[in-house]
Coordinates of C-alpha atoms and ligand atoms in Angstrom, one line a residue:
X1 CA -183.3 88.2 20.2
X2 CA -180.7 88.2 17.6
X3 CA -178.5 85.3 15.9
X4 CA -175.6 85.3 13.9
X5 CA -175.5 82.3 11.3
X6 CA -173.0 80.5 9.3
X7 CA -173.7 78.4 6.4
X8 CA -170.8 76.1 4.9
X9 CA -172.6 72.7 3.9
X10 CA -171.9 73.2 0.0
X11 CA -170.5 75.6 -2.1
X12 CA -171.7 79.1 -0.4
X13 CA -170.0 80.2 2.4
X14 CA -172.5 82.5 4.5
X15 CA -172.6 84.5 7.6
X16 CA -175.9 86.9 8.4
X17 CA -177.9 88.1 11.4
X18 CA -180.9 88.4 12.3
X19 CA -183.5 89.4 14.7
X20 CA -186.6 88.3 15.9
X21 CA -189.2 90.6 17.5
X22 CA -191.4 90.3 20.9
X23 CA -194.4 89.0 18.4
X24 CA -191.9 86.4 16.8
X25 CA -191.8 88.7 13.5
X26 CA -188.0 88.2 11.6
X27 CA -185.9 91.1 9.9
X28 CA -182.6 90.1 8.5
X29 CA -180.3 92.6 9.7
X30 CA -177.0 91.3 7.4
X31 CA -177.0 88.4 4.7
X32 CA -173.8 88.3 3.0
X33 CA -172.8 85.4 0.9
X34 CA -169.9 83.9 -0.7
X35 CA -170.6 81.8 -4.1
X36 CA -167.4 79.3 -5.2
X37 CA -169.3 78.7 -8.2
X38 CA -166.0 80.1 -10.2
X39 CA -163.6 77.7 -8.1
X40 CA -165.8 74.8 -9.2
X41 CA -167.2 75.9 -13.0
X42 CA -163.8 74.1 -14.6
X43 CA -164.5 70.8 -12.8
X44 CA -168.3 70.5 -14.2
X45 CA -169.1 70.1 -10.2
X46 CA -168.5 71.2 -6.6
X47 CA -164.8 69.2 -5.9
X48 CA -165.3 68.8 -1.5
X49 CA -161.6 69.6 -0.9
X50 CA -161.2 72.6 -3.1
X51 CA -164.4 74.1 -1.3
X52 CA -163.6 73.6 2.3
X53 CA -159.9 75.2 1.9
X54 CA -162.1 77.9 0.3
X55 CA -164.8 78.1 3.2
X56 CA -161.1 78.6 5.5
X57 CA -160.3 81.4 3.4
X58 CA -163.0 83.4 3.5
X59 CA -165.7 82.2 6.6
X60 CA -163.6 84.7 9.0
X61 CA -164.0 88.2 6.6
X62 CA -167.9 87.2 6.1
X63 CA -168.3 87.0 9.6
X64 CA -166.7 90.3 10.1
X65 CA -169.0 92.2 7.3
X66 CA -172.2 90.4 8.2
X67 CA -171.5 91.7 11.7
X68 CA -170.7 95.2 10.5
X69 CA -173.4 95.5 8.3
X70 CA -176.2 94.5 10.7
X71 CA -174.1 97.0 13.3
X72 CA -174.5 94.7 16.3
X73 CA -172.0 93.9 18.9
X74 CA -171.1 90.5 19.9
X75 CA -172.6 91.3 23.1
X76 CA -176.2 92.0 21.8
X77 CA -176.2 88.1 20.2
X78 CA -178.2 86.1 22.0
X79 CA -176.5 83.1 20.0
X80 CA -174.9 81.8 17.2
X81 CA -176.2 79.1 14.9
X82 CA -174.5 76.9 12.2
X83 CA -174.9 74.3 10.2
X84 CA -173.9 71.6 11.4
X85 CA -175.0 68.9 8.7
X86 CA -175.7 67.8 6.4
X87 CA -173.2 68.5 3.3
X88 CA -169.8 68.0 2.3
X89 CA -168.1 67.4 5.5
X90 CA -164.9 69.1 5.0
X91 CA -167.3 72.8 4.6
X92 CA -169.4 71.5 7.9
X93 CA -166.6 71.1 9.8
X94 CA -165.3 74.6 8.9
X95 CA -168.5 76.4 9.7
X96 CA -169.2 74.6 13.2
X97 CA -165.4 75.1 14.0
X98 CA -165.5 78.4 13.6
X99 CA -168.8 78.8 15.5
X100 CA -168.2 77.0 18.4
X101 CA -164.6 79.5 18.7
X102 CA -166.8 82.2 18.4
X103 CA -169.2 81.1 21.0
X104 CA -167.0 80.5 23.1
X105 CA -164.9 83.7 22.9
X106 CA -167.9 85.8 22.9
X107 CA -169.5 83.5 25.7
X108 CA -172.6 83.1 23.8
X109 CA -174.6 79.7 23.3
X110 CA -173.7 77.7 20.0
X111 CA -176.9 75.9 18.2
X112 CA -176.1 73.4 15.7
X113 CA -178.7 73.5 13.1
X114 CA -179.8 71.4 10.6
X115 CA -179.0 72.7 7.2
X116 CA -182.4 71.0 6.3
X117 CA -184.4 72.9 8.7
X118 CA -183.4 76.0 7.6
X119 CA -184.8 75.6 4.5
X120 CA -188.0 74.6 6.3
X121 CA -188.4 77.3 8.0
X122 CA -187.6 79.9 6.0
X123 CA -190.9 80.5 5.0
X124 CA -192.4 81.4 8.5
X125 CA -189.5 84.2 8.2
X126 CA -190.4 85.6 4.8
X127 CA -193.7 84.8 5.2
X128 CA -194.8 84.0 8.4
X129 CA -196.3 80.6 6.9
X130 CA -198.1 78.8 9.7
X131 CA -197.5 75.0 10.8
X132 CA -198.3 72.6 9.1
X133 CA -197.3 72.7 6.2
X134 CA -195.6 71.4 3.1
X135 CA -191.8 71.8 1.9
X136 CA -190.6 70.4 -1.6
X137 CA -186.8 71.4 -1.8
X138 CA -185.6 70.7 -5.1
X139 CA -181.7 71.4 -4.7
X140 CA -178.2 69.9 -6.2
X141 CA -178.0 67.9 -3.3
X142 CA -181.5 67.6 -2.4
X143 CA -185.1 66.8 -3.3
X144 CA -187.7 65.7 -0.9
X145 CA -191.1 66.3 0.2
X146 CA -191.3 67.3 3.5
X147 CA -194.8 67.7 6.0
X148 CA -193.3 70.3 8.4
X149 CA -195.9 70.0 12.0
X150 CA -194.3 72.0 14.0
X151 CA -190.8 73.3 15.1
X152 CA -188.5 69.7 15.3
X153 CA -191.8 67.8 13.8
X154 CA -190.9 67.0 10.5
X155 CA -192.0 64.1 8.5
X156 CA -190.5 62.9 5.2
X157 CA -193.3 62.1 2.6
X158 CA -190.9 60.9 -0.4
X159 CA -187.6 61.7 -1.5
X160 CA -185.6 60.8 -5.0
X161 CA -184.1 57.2 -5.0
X162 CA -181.3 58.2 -7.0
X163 CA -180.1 61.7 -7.9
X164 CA -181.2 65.1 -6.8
X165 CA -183.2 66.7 -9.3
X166 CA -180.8 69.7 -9.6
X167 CA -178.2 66.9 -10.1
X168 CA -179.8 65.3 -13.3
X169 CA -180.0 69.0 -14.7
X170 CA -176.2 69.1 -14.0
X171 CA -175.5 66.1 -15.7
X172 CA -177.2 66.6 -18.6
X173 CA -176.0 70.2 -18.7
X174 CA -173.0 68.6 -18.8
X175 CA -173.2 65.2 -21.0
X176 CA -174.7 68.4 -23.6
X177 CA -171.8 70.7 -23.3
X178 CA -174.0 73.0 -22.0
X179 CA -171.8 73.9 -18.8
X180 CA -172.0 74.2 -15.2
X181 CA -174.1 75.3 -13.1
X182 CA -176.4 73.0 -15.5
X183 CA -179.8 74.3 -14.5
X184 CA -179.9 77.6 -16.1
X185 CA -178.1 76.3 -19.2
X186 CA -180.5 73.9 -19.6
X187 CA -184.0 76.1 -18.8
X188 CA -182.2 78.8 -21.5
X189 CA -181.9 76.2 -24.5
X190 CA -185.3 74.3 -23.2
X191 CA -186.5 77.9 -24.3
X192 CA -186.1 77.2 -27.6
X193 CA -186.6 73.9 -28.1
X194 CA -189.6 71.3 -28.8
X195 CA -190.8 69.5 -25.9
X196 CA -192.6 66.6 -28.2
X197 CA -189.3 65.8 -30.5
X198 CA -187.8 63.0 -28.3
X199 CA -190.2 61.0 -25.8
X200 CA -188.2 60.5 -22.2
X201 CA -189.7 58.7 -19.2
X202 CA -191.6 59.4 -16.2
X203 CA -189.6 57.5 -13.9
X204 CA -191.8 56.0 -11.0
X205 CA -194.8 58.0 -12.2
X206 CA -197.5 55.3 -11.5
X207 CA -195.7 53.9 -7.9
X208 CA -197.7 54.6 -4.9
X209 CA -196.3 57.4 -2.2
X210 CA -193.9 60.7 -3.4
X211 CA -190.5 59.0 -3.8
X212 CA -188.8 60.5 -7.3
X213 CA -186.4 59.2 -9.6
X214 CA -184.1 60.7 -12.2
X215 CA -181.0 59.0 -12.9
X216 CA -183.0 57.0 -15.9
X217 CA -184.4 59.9 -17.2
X218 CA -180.7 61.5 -17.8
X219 CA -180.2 58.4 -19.3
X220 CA -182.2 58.0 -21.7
X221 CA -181.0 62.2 -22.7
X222 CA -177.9 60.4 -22.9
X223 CA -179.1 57.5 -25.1
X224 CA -180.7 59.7 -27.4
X225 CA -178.7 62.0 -27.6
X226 CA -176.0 59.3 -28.8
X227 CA -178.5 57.9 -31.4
X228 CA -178.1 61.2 -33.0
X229 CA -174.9 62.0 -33.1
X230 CA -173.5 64.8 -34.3
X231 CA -175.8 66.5 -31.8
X232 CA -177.2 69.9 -33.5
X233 CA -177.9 72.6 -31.5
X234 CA -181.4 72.1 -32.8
X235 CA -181.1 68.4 -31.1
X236 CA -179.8 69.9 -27.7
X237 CA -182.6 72.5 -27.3
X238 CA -185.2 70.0 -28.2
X239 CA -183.4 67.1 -25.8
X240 CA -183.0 70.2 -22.6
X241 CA -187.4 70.9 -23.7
X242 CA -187.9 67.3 -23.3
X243 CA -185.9 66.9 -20.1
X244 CA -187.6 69.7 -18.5
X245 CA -191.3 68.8 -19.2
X246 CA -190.3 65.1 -18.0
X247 CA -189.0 66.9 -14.6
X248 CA -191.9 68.9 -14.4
X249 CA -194.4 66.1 -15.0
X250 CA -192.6 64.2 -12.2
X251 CA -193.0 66.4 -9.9
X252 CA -196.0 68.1 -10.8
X253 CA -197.6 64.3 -10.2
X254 CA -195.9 64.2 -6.7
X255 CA -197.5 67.8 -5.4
X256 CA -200.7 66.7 -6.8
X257 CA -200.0 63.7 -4.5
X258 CA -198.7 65.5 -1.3
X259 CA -201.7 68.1 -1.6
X260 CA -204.3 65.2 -1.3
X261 CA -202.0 63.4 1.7
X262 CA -202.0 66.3 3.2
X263 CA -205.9 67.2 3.2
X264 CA -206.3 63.6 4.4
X265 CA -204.2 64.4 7.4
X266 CA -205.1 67.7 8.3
X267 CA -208.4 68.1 6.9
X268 CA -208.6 71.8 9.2
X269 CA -205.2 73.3 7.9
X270 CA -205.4 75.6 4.8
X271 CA -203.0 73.3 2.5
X272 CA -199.9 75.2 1.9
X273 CA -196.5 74.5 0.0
X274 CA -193.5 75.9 0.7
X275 CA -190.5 75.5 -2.5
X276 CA -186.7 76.1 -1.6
X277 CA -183.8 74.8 -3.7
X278 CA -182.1 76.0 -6.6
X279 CA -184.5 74.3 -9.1
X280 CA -187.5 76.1 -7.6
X281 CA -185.9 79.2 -9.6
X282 CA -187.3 76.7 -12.9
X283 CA -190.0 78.7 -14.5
X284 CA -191.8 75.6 -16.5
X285 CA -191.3 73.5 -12.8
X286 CA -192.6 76.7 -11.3
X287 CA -195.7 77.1 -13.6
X288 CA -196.3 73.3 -13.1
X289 CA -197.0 73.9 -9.4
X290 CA -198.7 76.7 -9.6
X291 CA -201.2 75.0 -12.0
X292 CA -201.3 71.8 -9.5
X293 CA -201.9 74.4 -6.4
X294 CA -204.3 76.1 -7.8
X295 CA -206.5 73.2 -9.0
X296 CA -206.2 71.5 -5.3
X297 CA -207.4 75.2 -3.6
X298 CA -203.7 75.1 -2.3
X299 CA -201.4 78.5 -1.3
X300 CA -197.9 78.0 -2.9
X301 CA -194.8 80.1 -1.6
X302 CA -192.0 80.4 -2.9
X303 CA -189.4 83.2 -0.6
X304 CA -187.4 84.9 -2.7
X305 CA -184.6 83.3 -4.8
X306 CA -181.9 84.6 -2.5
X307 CA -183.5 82.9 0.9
X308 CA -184.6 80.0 -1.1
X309 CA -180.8 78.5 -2.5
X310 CA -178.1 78.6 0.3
X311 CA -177.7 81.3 2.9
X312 CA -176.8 81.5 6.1
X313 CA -180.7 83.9 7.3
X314 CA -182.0 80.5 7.4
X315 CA -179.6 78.9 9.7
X316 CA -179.7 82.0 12.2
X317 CA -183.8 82.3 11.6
X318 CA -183.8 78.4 12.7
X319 CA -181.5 79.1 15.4
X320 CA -184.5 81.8 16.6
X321 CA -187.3 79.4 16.6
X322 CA -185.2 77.3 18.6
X323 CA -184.5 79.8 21.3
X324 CA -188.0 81.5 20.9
X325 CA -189.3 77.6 21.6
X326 CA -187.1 77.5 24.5
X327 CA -188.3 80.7 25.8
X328 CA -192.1 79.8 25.4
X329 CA -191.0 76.4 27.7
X330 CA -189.2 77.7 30.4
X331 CA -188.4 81.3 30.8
X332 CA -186.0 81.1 33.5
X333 CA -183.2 78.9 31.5
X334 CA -183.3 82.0 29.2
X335 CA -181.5 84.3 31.7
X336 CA -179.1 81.5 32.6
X337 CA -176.2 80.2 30.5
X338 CA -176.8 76.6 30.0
X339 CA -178.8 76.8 26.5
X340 CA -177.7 75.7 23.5
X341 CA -175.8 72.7 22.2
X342 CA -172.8 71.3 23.8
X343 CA -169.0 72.1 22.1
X344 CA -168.8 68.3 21.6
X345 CA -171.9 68.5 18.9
X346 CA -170.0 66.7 15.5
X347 CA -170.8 67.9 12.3
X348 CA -172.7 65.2 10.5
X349 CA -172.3 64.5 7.1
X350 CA -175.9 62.8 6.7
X351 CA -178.4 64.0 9.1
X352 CA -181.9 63.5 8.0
X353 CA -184.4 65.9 9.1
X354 CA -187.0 63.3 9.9
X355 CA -184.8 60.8 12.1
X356 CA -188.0 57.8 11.8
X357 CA -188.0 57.2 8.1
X358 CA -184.9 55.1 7.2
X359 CA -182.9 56.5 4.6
X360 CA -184.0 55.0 1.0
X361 CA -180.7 54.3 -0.1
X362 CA -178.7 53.5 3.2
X363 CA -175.3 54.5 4.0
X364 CA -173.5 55.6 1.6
X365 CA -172.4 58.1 -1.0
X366 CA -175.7 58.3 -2.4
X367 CA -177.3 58.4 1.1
X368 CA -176.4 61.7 2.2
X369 CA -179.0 62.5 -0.7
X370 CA -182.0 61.0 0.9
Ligands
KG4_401 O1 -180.1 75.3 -3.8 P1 -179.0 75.4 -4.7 O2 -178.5 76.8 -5.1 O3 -177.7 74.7 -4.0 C1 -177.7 73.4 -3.5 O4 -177.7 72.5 -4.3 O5 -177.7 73.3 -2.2 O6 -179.3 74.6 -5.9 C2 -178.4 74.4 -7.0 C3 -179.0 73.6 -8.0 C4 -178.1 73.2 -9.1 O7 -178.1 71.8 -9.4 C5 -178.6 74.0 -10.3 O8 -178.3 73.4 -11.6 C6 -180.1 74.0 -10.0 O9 -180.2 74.2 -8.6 N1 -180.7 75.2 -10.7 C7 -181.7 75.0 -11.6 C8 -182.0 76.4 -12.0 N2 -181.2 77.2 -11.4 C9 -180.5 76.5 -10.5 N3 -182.3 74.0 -12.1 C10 -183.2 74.1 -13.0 N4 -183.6 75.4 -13.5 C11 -183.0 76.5 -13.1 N5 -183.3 77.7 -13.6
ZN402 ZN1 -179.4 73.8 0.7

């Protein structure tokens, strides 16, 4: 079987295909992505309008060279697969748009993923990770802990109450000058900088359950970084080593956490985490949960950087597991062409991947987040 997929939930527009073998093996035939980081640098942060009317621009072309690169027709899809939530509306409305047209033109099925569930699965593509298993995804817009049972069985085990953790490095990129995108700026100067200068809080450290919390931790950068104003570069790499052993701490304490929760539960399964999201790229976070793994007998894996941020192989590898699922259930509907998701499917600004636990903050700006 092979998939095209589109990505468009942020600020990387995607297309790639892929193909999945009789044995359910992967192999990512294209993977071409667009970053807007440029568009968005001036602004200190992704601005929603400016990167949907650049998703427009540019979806169609990516399509085009993700096709030509994998050197598939459009008859030889078996699908297409896009996000279809959650993430900045405007974007997800662009992607789905464009992939139901396509679907429809080409007469192929449409499958609205969940941009969520293709970071989950990933791994079984790059790795071939078996269920269960455990996801942290530490990204601008996301950071949860995630027990992954089986295709469609996911269970949130905490989230953050306030801001993503790749948001708090933003911010305190930015409240330090340091630039966007705010997690690299802020690992570089940590680099050189003394972690024991300025004491910041473990937010939530010693509250039962995973749920994080960072929004008082950039805080209190910002407090004391006030207190000792003019801020020397000295002060700033010393403030970013702080910040970063604070983040790391967190959720250090959380894994340790989410390994023991998930022994308890599945006291058979080899424990396993899986890290996606920009901030698993973090080499002190990184080091953290290796340590953590290691000392709970537990496998970490982390897929390479490129399938671990935003890309549209993980959208067309989820749309895969879906049709491979549907296959394994009834093998008749597979010659037919009634699978799929209907052309009404609305793109869905929040869509939480585990529809039970209630969103922590509600509706919401803040609760497309959780
Ligand atoms: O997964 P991603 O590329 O995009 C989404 O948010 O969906 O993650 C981007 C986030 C940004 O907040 C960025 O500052 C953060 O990941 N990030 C890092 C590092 N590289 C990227 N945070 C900490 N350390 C890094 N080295
Ligand atoms: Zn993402």
């Amino acid at each position: 079987m092979i998939v095209l997929g589109i990505e468009t939930s942020c600020d990387e527009t995607a297309a790639a295909v892929v193909e999945m073998d009789q044995s359910g093996n992967g192999r990512i035939l294209s993977n071409v992505i667009h970053s807007q980081i440029d568009e968005h640098a001036v602004f200190g942060g992704v601005v929603p309008e400016i990167a949907a009317r650049s998703h427009i621009q540019i979806l169609d072309s990516l399509v085009a060279q993700a096709m030509n690169e994998a050197d598939v027709s459009w008859d030889q899809l078996s699908a297409i697969a896009a996000t279809a939530g959650p993430g900045l509306i405007g974007g997800v409305i662009v992607g789905l748009m464009t992939a139901k047209s396509l679907a429809m033109a080409a007469n192929k099925p449409l499958i609205a993923v969940n941009h969520l569930e293709g970071h989950a699965l990933t791994a079984r593509l790059t790795d071939d990770v078996p269920f269960p298993y455990l996801l942290l995804l530490v990204s601008g817009g996301h950071t949860q802990f995630l027990l992954v049972k089986g295709l469609g069985e996911y269970e949130r085990l905490g989230t953050t109450i306030d801001d993503a953790v790749g948001e708090a490095f933003d911010k305190t990129a930015k409240l330090l000058h340091l630039g966007y995108p705010g997690g690299p700026a802020v690992e570089k100067a940590a680099k050189l900088g003394n972690p024991d200068r300025f004491p910041l809080p473990r937010p939530l450290l010693n509250r039962e359950g995973l749920d994080m919390s960072f929004a008082g931790l950039k805080t209190a950068v910002r407090t004391t970084a006030l207190k000792e104003e003019p801020v020397s570069e000295e002060v700033v790499n010393d403030l970013c080593a702080a910040f970063q052993v604070a983040v790391a701490d967190v959720i250090g304490n959380r894994t340790a956490r989410a390994f023991a929760m998930f022994k308890d539960r599945f006291p058979d399964a080899a424990p396993t985490m899986v890290i996606a999201g920009g901030v698993a790229a973090n080499q002190t976070i990184r080091n953290r949960l290796n340590d953590v793994a290691t000392e709970h007998g537990a496998r970490l894996v982390a897929p390479p950087h490129k399938l671990c941020t935003d890309n549209a192989a993980m959208i067309a590898w989820a749309g895969l597991e879906r049709l491979k699922l549907l296959a394994q259930q009834n093998p008749e509907i597979m010659s037919g062409n009634n699978i799929g998701d209907d052309m009404d499917m609305s793109p869905r600004p929040r869509w939480p991947l585990d529809q039970l636990s209630d969103s922590v903050l509600g509706s919401g700006k803040k609760g497309a987040k959780v």
